[in-house]
Amino acid sequence: MLLRLFFSSLELERKLRANDREYNLSFRYATNAIKTSKYNFFTFLPLNLFEQFQRIANAYFLFLLVLQVIPQISSLSWFTTVVPLVLVLSVTAAKDATDDIVRMNWDRSAHVSAFSPKGEVRCEPPNNRLDRFTGTLTCSSQKYPLDNEKILLRGCTLRNTEWCFGLVLFGGPETKLMQNCGKSTFKRTSVDRLMNILVLCIFGFLAFMCTILAIGNYLWELNEGSGFTVFLPRLDGNNAGFSAFLTFWSYVIILNTVVPISLYVSVEIIRLGNSFYIDWDRKMYYARNDTPAEARTTTLNEELGQIKYVFSDKTGTLTQNIMTFNKCSINGKSYGTSSDYEHLKKTVDFSFNELADPRFVFHDHSLVEAVKLENPEVQAFFKLLSLCHTVMAEEKKEGELFYLAQSPDEGALVTAARNFGFVFRSRTPDSISIVEMGKQSSYQLLAILDFNNVRKRMSVIVRSPEGKLSLYCKGADTIIYERLHHSCSKLMDVTTEHLNEFAGEGLRTLALAYKDLDEGYFTQWKQRHHEASTCLDNRESKLEQLYEEIEKDLMLLGATAIEDKLQDGVPQTIEQLSKADIKIWVLTGDKQETAENIGYSCNLLREEMNEVFIISGNSLDDVRQELRSGMFLHLKTCWCQHKECSHAYALDHTVELEFLKTACMCKAVICCRVTPLQKAQVVELVKKYKRAVTLAIGDGANDVSMIKAAHIGVGISGQEGMQAVLSSDYSFAQFRFLQRLLLVHGRWSYLRMCKFLRYFFYKNFTFTFVHFWYAFFCGFSAQTVYDEWFITLYNLVYTALPVLGMSLFDQDVNDVWSFQHPQLYVPGQLNLYFSKTAFFKCALHSCYSSLVLFFIPYAAMHSTVRDDGKDVADYQSFAVLTQTCLLFAVTIQLGFEMCYWTAVNTVFVLGSLAMYFAVTFTMYSNGLFLVLPSAFPFMGTARNSLNQPNVWLTVVLTSILCLLPVVTHRFLLMLLSPTINDKVMFKVRKAKATPPPPPRRTRIRRTSSRRSGYAFSHAQGYGDLVTSGRFLRRPVTSRSSGFTNAGRTTTGFSPMGRSAGYSPTGKAQNTKVPDVEVTSLQMYRTITNTTL
Amino acid sequence: MGKDDTRAGPLVRRPDNSAFKQQRLPAWSPMLTASTVLPFFYLTALICMLLGVLLLLTVQSTQEIKVDYTEAGTCNICLQKRKNVTNGALPCSCTVVFSVEKAFRGNVFFYYGLRNFHQNLRRYMDSRDDAQTVGRAGNLKNPSTYCEPFRKDKNGLPIAPCGAVANSIFNDSFSLVYHGSTGGFVPVPLLRNGVTWYTDKNIKFRNPQKENLTLAQVFEGTAPPPYWQKPAYALDPSDSTNNGFINDDLIVWMREAAFPNFKKLYGVLFRANKPFTKGLPVGNYSIHINYNFPVQHFQGRKEVVLTTLTWFGGQNHFLAIAYLVTSSVTLLIAVGLTVVWWKFGRNGKNMEK
């Protein structure tokens, strides 16, 4: 027992035996169930109540309740607190219960059943390192080492294989993934935080008021109260001091409405309502995969209206992660149509080719005609594409080809060749089989001159079935051009034109060239190549030289253009967001060229941003130097990006501030090669120093940390994997919905919440301050001004629905106009609608209103009588009058706040007033009084006072006086310095006659002379893997290639197929020295490209 | 018009296209514009002006006389007498003379007024038992603890009516005499009933009922409040239906005033006989006061108020003046806003920016 305890608390090594349940259970490792729900049926009530009373507000009301039970202090009956408290607690409890039920449904436990031979695994205890694993497998007394390549992480999906043997090492919360998820922190909005500060201030203010009143009571008791003891003896000989002490607490009870208990509940209800609008929004519903938007957190809505920084993932978020072969230029002729007119043209029919990929779409018939006409250049072009690559083919059934490409670009090119009749079928280490226009032929593969970041090209040397030796090369146009034979200079000019055109459309281009080789030269070259590759020192540079030597005097064939398909509406969305003064940072694991390319095509980077500031230093000092120099640049029109390793340095404590300063000066920021952790660090950095509201949007597991770190996390749903969505606060299917989420829902939510808070504080302060003024007339005796029932119901019944109606329906301008004027979003970022100043103004306004609401009725009723001479200046009539005045004043104020009167609002406002009279007359009815005389002492008051004209004249006067300064102030402001809201609303009014402007559908056109990135999205090719033949010999490779990770849940690092080539060590990718720490890239080298 | 989306198939999760869910409810969006605000201001000013003038005229048509008798006339003696606690129970009466310069037309209402008497203190106000005064037998013998310290007397008998409010009832009584033009003294007849709210007299205050028992018998076993000279069932010897909890003066007193200065209705001029058929004629009057209520402890004042009424109530100029002031302020603001609008906002150039 002792031993086990030791193990469970400090596990040093994990032992597991396959198919030995009892043995495994004896260690009590975590099961695979992950529990996030908090309650069960029985513990709900006590636990929930306990939790609720931990909230300061609820605890405060419990304290008030205790105060009210003390008879000497009790200035209000117990029900004035109990009724709201019970209501609030039950509403909150109901919400918690539903939340918990939702969570319970999320808690799923996976079940894995396995059958395998006996064996024992010893391995490291659970940890959060995704890139490292050590263990040993003992099977049939044979020991096998286990490393990172041999484990599957939680969330993997088995592909291309029907079964596998496995052993569960870590389950549930102990999985590496769960350990890596980080704690979900409870997110609060900035309004929440402000509210908490304000509530504390209000407590202070409450204490201040009570102290003043207690002092007042002390003085009054000394001067006047002593004379009054004849009529009202003091209890137990209390002196003035003790009386003042009691009065203090009595006034705490009476004035408690400055911190209204219903505030928190109302806020929750409003957020919930506004969350539902997001769920319900049809314009955020994506029909293609039937995904509506989802507000997964219902407590952050108003924060959506204050976003200043958006951190976006690239792949799968901005782009669809689909590469399409879009255009090409062959021998000076451009093929392919602009994607704008795609829908106008019929797609090309590839039925002539049995092996064609049915998903491939092309729109230019002339190209297929050229292939059929056996145009030699066109055929050579596609032959090159089918030969020069490192793709591997899998043909499970005859004719069903499946390509495993290292980068989606390559896959796209090979697929294009396949459809145009040059089908890459299979490869061995030294041969490539293709089907050329229906004819099977096999090319001898003599060498692969692999791609890397410096060469920016790759070549193959093949011997055709006819015995001709050729070198085929594809690569970045600038690189290829340098190596072309001078005879093709004419073709170069034409092709350059085409390349520029492609680049202008944001396409990724590659130039293709070939060269026939002389047999003798090649044999000699081959010999030298062999020597170089077996040479121990300087191998890299020697090989480099050799490659350089053979790749020259190439003949240009043409160029390809691949579109990294952006999601719909991404450029427009980014443009809209930047108009709303939202800064967009793209954080991607991709390499610089890819990221830059996407930056241009999605309009994040524009032609006029010509000062590119790149941080690429390789040491801390370099980075610092770069950042410092960056500070002095005129950075208005530049954008900045960072490379892999420099990023790690840039996030170092010593330079992070400089990094941030520089980055914030830039118009656009793109961070390349960032790890998930660094993504989160960037977000944290901005959160920490800029004090701005951040939003992170992403779709994969590598975005989880960033999504959790940001104030708001948004997950793109409907793609592969749910990890990002599960940890997000909002989820929807398309990046473009972000503008609707922010500019419409966020803005409205923020507007509504702020209006709500301003109004709520106003109405409660006004309500409460009247008591304060009355204290000066009732000997500071903690007498209330209103009837106790009115106090109980004011917040809950009489004023609850109208303000809720406002905060659920209000909109200054509709969604179309909100899009038309993204600047409307700016006040939210600046916290203009609700801040300490706004709160202070609210309090002042309340002060004025309460003065009016107390002193006008006081003066009007003072020693006045009814028209039949009977009493109307009595306490009860005065209470009825004041509360009626108050209710009218706050209701009118509400109506004035509201910009958007729907029928519901009207019903709520008028209904609440009607409710007031109905309830009042009921409470003051004979029947209730006769049943409970002491609970309903106001019997008859409403009937006797509300039929008096002077009472109503007082109500009218107070309403006018309360409204007058507000209207004046607002109208003057609008005349002299109208806010952006005023201006837009004014425009809307002017445009009312004509229908609102149609949403712009203009496609953003760039006339760019910029050469776009070349279409190699990976860092280092795996040509040597292909030629080594390892993938054929080693069973482990086929195993790992049989898996693809679902939704990248496995590592959080981008595996290939998305954007390969990340190395957490920051080392160059081609240093494949065995002792280098295994990186995730290498781990996923051979994984299927699922998108093709 | 059916729904075009069938609730099955690929669009199962598509949200409803209702105006509510899509936040497109038809709505009225008011906005502050010169064309609404300025007319509103002018109109408000006009209406307030008219109301103010109307109210002023109405209030001017009423007449009111206040006589502070705390130490006026012979009452000074009584005041001194009451200062001494030992003389507290001794009767003392005094007379105050005043003159009416202008005849009171119509119904004349007679009030007694108190200054600086805090009927609105919380503990004072709570010190009553509505269940007892509504005639509940149980509460008659066992009053609510709210009545402390006037719940039971020294002998442990329950006090009826209990509590500080009832105990401190105003117990001066008045008779008004007109010094006739011929030199004779004519007592001014005052109607002493009908001074309470109907609801108070008939519902809120009821005497406890027991079959075949007189009121005195019902009240047996209870004690009057300590400051009362008479028990509750014998408050009005002249009218047996005005005793117990339904005594008019008690009910009037029990309707606590909101402010320390207040007046309460004592009686209404009975206009059946000459010379009072038209109201109070011009001339001298004297008030005979049974001076009981001590005010010197709390620096209070006592007064008698005679007034005529209109539909608007008594003579309170405040609302009339307030309306006139509001009207002028509104008018001033309206003019100011018009000027500003004319100068800055007329062509909406601030808006266009």
JSON list of C-alpha atoms in Angstrom, two decimals, chain A residues 718-821:
[
{"chain": "A", "resi": 718, "resn": "GLY", "atom": "CA", "xyz": [-16.25, 21.70, -39.66]},
{"chain": "A", "resi": 719, "resn": "GLN", "atom": "CA", "xyz": [-12.67, 21.09, -40.68]},
{"chain": "A", "resi": 720, "resn": "GLU", "atom": "CA", "xyz": [-10.76, 18.12, -39.53]},
{"chain": "A", "resi": 721, "resn": "GLY", "atom": "CA", "xyz": [-10.52, 17.76, -35.84]},
{"chain": "A", "resi": 722, "resn": "MET", "atom": "CA", "xyz": [-12.35, 19.34, -33.00]},
{"chain": "A", "resi": 723, "resn": "GLN", "atom": "CA", "xyz": [-9.51, 20.25, -30.69]},
{"chain": "A", "resi": 724, "resn": "ALA", "atom": "CA", "xyz": [-9.51, 23.93, -31.50]},
{"chain": "A", "resi": 725, "resn": "VAL", "atom": "CA", "xyz": [-13.27, 24.13, -31.38]},
{"chain": "A", "resi": 726, "resn": "LEU", "atom": "CA", "xyz": [-13.43, 22.35, -28.07]},
{"chain": "A", "resi": 727, "resn": "SER", "atom": "CA", "xyz": [-11.15, 24.82, -26.42]},
{"chain": "A", "resi": 728, "resn": "SER", "atom": "CA", "xyz": [-12.62, 27.84, -28.16]},
{"chain": "A", "resi": 729, "resn": "ASP", "atom": "CA", "xyz": [-15.19, 30.30, -26.96]},
{"chain": "A", "resi": 730, "resn": "TYR", "atom": "CA", "xyz": [-16.84, 30.74, -30.31]},
{"chain": "A", "resi": 731, "resn": "SER", "atom": "CA", "xyz": [-16.75, 28.54, -33.31]},
{"chain": "A", "resi": 732, "resn": "PHE", "atom": "CA", "xyz": [-17.91, 28.81, -36.88]},
{"chain": "A", "resi": 733, "resn": "ALA", "atom": "CA", "xyz": [-17.05, 27.32, -40.19]},
{"chain": "A", "resi": 734, "resn": "GLN", "atom": "CA", "xyz": [-15.48, 30.14, -42.17]},
{"chain": "A", "resi": 735, "resn": "PHE", "atom": "CA", "xyz": [-12.97, 32.84, -41.41]},
{"chain": "A", "resi": 736, "resn": "ARG", "atom": "CA", "xyz": [-15.17, 35.44, -43.08]},
{"chain": "A", "resi": 737, "resn": "PHE", "atom": "CA", "xyz": [-17.78, 35.01, -40.36]},
{"chain": "A", "resi": 738, "resn": "LEU", "atom": "CA", "xyz": [-15.32, 36.69, -38.05]},
{"chain": "A", "resi": 739, "resn": "GLN", "atom": "CA", "xyz": [-16.32, 40.08, -39.38]},
{"chain": "A", "resi": 740, "resn": "ARG", "atom": "CA", "xyz": [-19.93, 39.38, -38.59]},
{"chain": "A", "resi": 741, "resn": "LEU", "atom": "CA", "xyz": [-19.03, 38.07, -35.18]},
{"chain": "A", "resi": 742, "resn": "LEU", "atom": "CA", "xyz": [-17.06, 41.19, -34.36]},
{"chain": "A", "resi": 743, "resn": "LEU", "atom": "CA", "xyz": [-18.60, 44.00, -36.32]},
{"chain": "A", "resi": 744, "resn": "VAL", "atom": "CA", "xyz": [-22.19, 42.99, -35.79]},
{"chain": "A", "resi": 745, "resn": "HIS", "atom": "CA", "xyz": [-22.61, 40.65, -32.86]},
{"chain": "A", "resi": 746, "resn": "GLY", "atom": "CA", "xyz": [-19.66, 41.90, -30.90]},
{"chain": "A", "resi": 747, "resn": "ARG", "atom": "CA", "xyz": [-20.45, 45.51, -31.45]},
{"chain": "A", "resi": 748, "resn": "TRP", "atom": "CA", "xyz": [-24.08, 45.11, -30.55]},
{"chain": "A", "resi": 749, "resn": "SER", "atom": "CA", "xyz": [-23.28, 43.01, -27.52]},
{"chain": "A", "resi": 750, "resn": "TYR", "atom": "CA", "xyz": [-20.86, 45.59, -26.27]},
{"chain": "A", "resi": 751, "resn": "LEU", "atom": "CA", "xyz": [-23.25, 48.41, -26.99]},
{"chain": "A", "resi": 752, "resn": "ARG", "atom": "CA", "xyz": [-26.06, 46.61, -25.28]},
{"chain": "A", "resi": 753, "resn": "MET", "atom": "CA", "xyz": [-24.02, 45.62, -22.28]},
{"chain": "A", "resi": 754, "resn": "CYS", "atom": "CA", "xyz": [-22.74, 49.14, -21.79]},
{"chain": "A", "resi": 755, "resn": "LYS", "atom": "CA", "xyz": [-26.15, 50.67, -22.22]},
{"chain": "A", "resi": 756, "resn": "PHE", "atom": "CA", "xyz": [-27.45, 48.14, -19.80]},
{"chain": "A", "resi": 757, "resn": "LEU", "atom": "CA", "xyz": [-24.81, 48.86, -17.20]},
{"chain": "A", "resi": 758, "resn": "ARG", "atom": "CA", "xyz": [-25.12, 52.61, -17.51]},
{"chain": "A", "resi": 759, "resn": "TYR", "atom": "CA", "xyz": [-28.84, 52.45, -17.23]},
{"chain": "A", "resi": 760, "resn": "PHE", "atom": "CA", "xyz": [-28.82, 49.85, -14.51]},
{"chain": "A", "resi": 761, "resn": "PHE", "atom": "CA", "xyz": [-26.51, 51.86, -12.30]},
{"chain": "A", "resi": 762, "resn": "TYR", "atom": "CA", "xyz": [-28.51, 54.97, -13.08]},
{"chain": "A", "resi": 763, "resn": "LYS", "atom": "CA", "xyz": [-31.82, 53.50, -12.09]},
{"chain": "A", "resi": 764, "resn": "ASN", "atom": "CA", "xyz": [-30.49, 51.95, -8.91]},
{"chain": "A", "resi": 765, "resn": "PHE", "atom": "CA", "xyz": [-28.52, 54.95, -7.83]},
{"chain": "A", "resi": 766, "resn": "THR", "atom": "CA", "xyz": [-31.47, 57.17, -8.41]},
{"chain": "A", "resi": 767, "resn": "PHE", "atom": "CA", "xyz": [-33.62, 54.78, -6.48]},
{"chain": "A", "resi": 768, "resn": "THR", "atom": "CA", "xyz": [-31.20, 54.68, -3.59]},
{"chain": "A", "resi": 769, "resn": "PHE", "atom": "CA", "xyz": [-30.16, 58.31, -3.36]},
{"chain": "A", "resi": 770, "resn": "VAL", "atom": "CA", "xyz": [-33.75, 59.31, -2.65]},
{"chain": "A", "resi": 771, "resn": "HIS", "atom": "CA", "xyz": [-33.43, 57.43, 0.64]},
{"chain": "A", "resi": 772, "resn": "PHE", "atom": "CA", "xyz": [-30.34, 59.43, 1.36]},
{"chain": "A", "resi": 773, "resn": "TRP", "atom": "CA", "xyz": [-32.12, 62.75, 0.97]},
{"chain": "A", "resi": 774, "resn": "TYR", "atom": "CA", "xyz": [-35.05, 61.58, 3.00]},
{"chain": "A", "resi": 775, "resn": "ALA", "atom": "CA", "xyz": [-32.71, 60.78, 5.88]},
{"chain": "A", "resi": 776, "resn": "PHE", "atom": "CA", "xyz": [-32.32, 64.50, 6.50]},
{"chain": "A", "resi": 777, "resn": "PHE", "atom": "CA", "xyz": [-36.04, 64.77, 7.14]},
{"chain": "A", "resi": 778, "resn": "CYS", "atom": "CA", "xyz": [-36.66, 61.68, 9.21]},
{"chain": "A", "resi": 779, "resn": "GLY", "atom": "CA", "xyz": [-34.01, 62.16, 11.85]},
{"chain": "A", "resi": 780, "resn": "PHE", "atom": "CA", "xyz": [-31.62, 59.77, 10.08]},
{"chain": "A", "resi": 781, "resn": "SER", "atom": "CA", "xyz": [-33.73, 56.99, 11.43]},
{"chain": "A", "resi": 782, "resn": "ALA", "atom": "CA", "xyz": [-33.24, 54.69, 8.43]},
{"chain": "A", "resi": 783, "resn": "GLN", "atom": "CA", "xyz": [-36.77, 55.19, 7.31]},
{"chain": "A", "resi": 784, "resn": "THR", "atom": "CA", "xyz": [-37.36, 54.15, 3.73]},
{"chain": "A", "resi": 785, "resn": "VAL", "atom": "CA", "xyz": [-39.03, 56.41, 1.24]},
{"chain": "A", "resi": 786, "resn": "TYR", "atom": "CA", "xyz": [-40.85, 53.68, -0.60]},
{"chain": "A", "resi": 787, "resn": "ASP", "atom": "CA", "xyz": [-43.12, 50.91, 0.34]},
{"chain": "A", "resi": 788, "resn": "GLU", "atom": "CA", "xyz": [-41.23, 47.73, 1.16]},
{"chain": "A", "resi": 789, "resn": "TRP", "atom": "CA", "xyz": [-42.99, 45.86, -1.58]},
{"chain": "A", "resi": 790, "resn": "PHE", "atom": "CA", "xyz": [-41.88, 48.43, -4.07]},
{"chain": "A", "resi": 791, "resn": "ILE", "atom": "CA", "xyz": [-38.30, 48.01, -2.85]},
{"chain": "A", "resi": 792, "resn": "THR", "atom": "CA", "xyz": [-38.60, 44.27, -3.26]},
{"chain": "A", "resi": 793, "resn": "LEU", "atom": "CA", "xyz": [-40.09, 44.38, -6.71]},
{"chain": "A", "resi": 794, "resn": "TYR", "atom": "CA", "xyz": [-38.45, 47.45, -8.22]},
{"chain": "A", "resi": 795, "resn": "ASN", "atom": "CA", "xyz": [-35.48, 45.60, -9.63]},
{"chain": "A", "resi": 796, "resn": "LEU", "atom": "CA", "xyz": [-37.16, 42.31, -10.21]},
{"chain": "A", "resi": 797, "resn": "VAL", "atom": "CA", "xyz": [-40.48, 43.22, -11.71]},
{"chain": "A", "resi": 798, "resn": "TYR", "atom": "CA", "xyz": [-40.99, 46.88, -12.44]},
{"chain": "A", "resi": 799, "resn": "THR", "atom": "CA", "xyz": [-37.75, 47.67, -14.21]},
{"chain": "A", "resi": 800, "resn": "ALA", "atom": "CA", "xyz": [-36.31, 44.28, -15.12]},
{"chain": "A", "resi": 801, "resn": "LEU", "atom": "CA", "xyz": [-38.01, 43.57, -18.40]},
{"chain": "A", "resi": 802, "resn": "PRO", "atom": "CA", "xyz": [-37.69, 46.96, -20.09]},
{"chain": "A", "resi": 803, "resn": "VAL", "atom": "CA", "xyz": [-33.96, 47.08, -19.53]},
{"chain": "A", "resi": 804, "resn": "LEU", "atom": "CA", "xyz": [-33.59, 43.46, -20.52]},
{"chain": "A", "resi": 805, "resn": "GLY", "atom": "CA", "xyz": [-35.58, 44.21, -23.62]},
{"chain": "A", "resi": 806, "resn": "MET", "atom": "CA", "xyz": [-33.24, 47.04, -24.42]},
{"chain": "A", "resi": 807, "resn": "SER", "atom": "CA", "xyz": [-30.16, 44.93, -23.87]},
{"chain": "A", "resi": 808, "resn": "LEU", "atom": "CA", "xyz": [-31.49, 42.15, -26.03]},
{"chain": "A", "resi": 809, "resn": "PHE", "atom": "CA", "xyz": [-32.91, 44.08, -28.93]},
{"chain": "A", "resi": 810, "resn": "ASP", "atom": "CA", "xyz": [-31.15, 47.39, -29.12]},
{"chain": "A", "resi": 811, "resn": "GLN", "atom": "CA", "xyz": [-29.10, 48.21, -32.18]},
{"chain": "A", "resi": 812, "resn": "ASP", "atom": "CA", "xyz": [-27.96, 51.62, -33.26]},
{"chain": "A", "resi": 813, "resn": "VAL", "atom": "CA", "xyz": [-27.80, 50.72, -36.93]},
{"chain": "A", "resi": 814, "resn": "ASN", "atom": "CA", "xyz": [-28.52, 47.42, -38.56]},
{"chain": "A", "resi": 815, "resn": "ASP", "atom": "CA", "xyz": [-25.98, 44.87, -39.69]},
{"chain": "A", "resi": 816, "resn": "VAL", "atom": "CA", "xyz": [-25.71, 46.15, -43.25]},
{"chain": "A", "resi": 817, "resn": "TRP", "atom": "CA", "xyz": [-24.78, 49.59, -42.03]},
{"chain": "A", "resi": 818, "resn": "SER", "atom": "CA", "xyz": [-22.45, 48.13, -39.46]},
{"chain": "A", "resi": 819, "resn": "PHE", "atom": "CA", "xyz": [-20.53, 46.52, -42.28]},
{"chain": "A", "resi": 820, "resn": "GLN", "atom": "CA", "xyz": [-20.70, 49.68, -44.30]},
{"chain": "A", "resi": 821, "resn": "HIS", "atom": "CA", "xyz": [-19.07, 51.62, -41.49]}
]
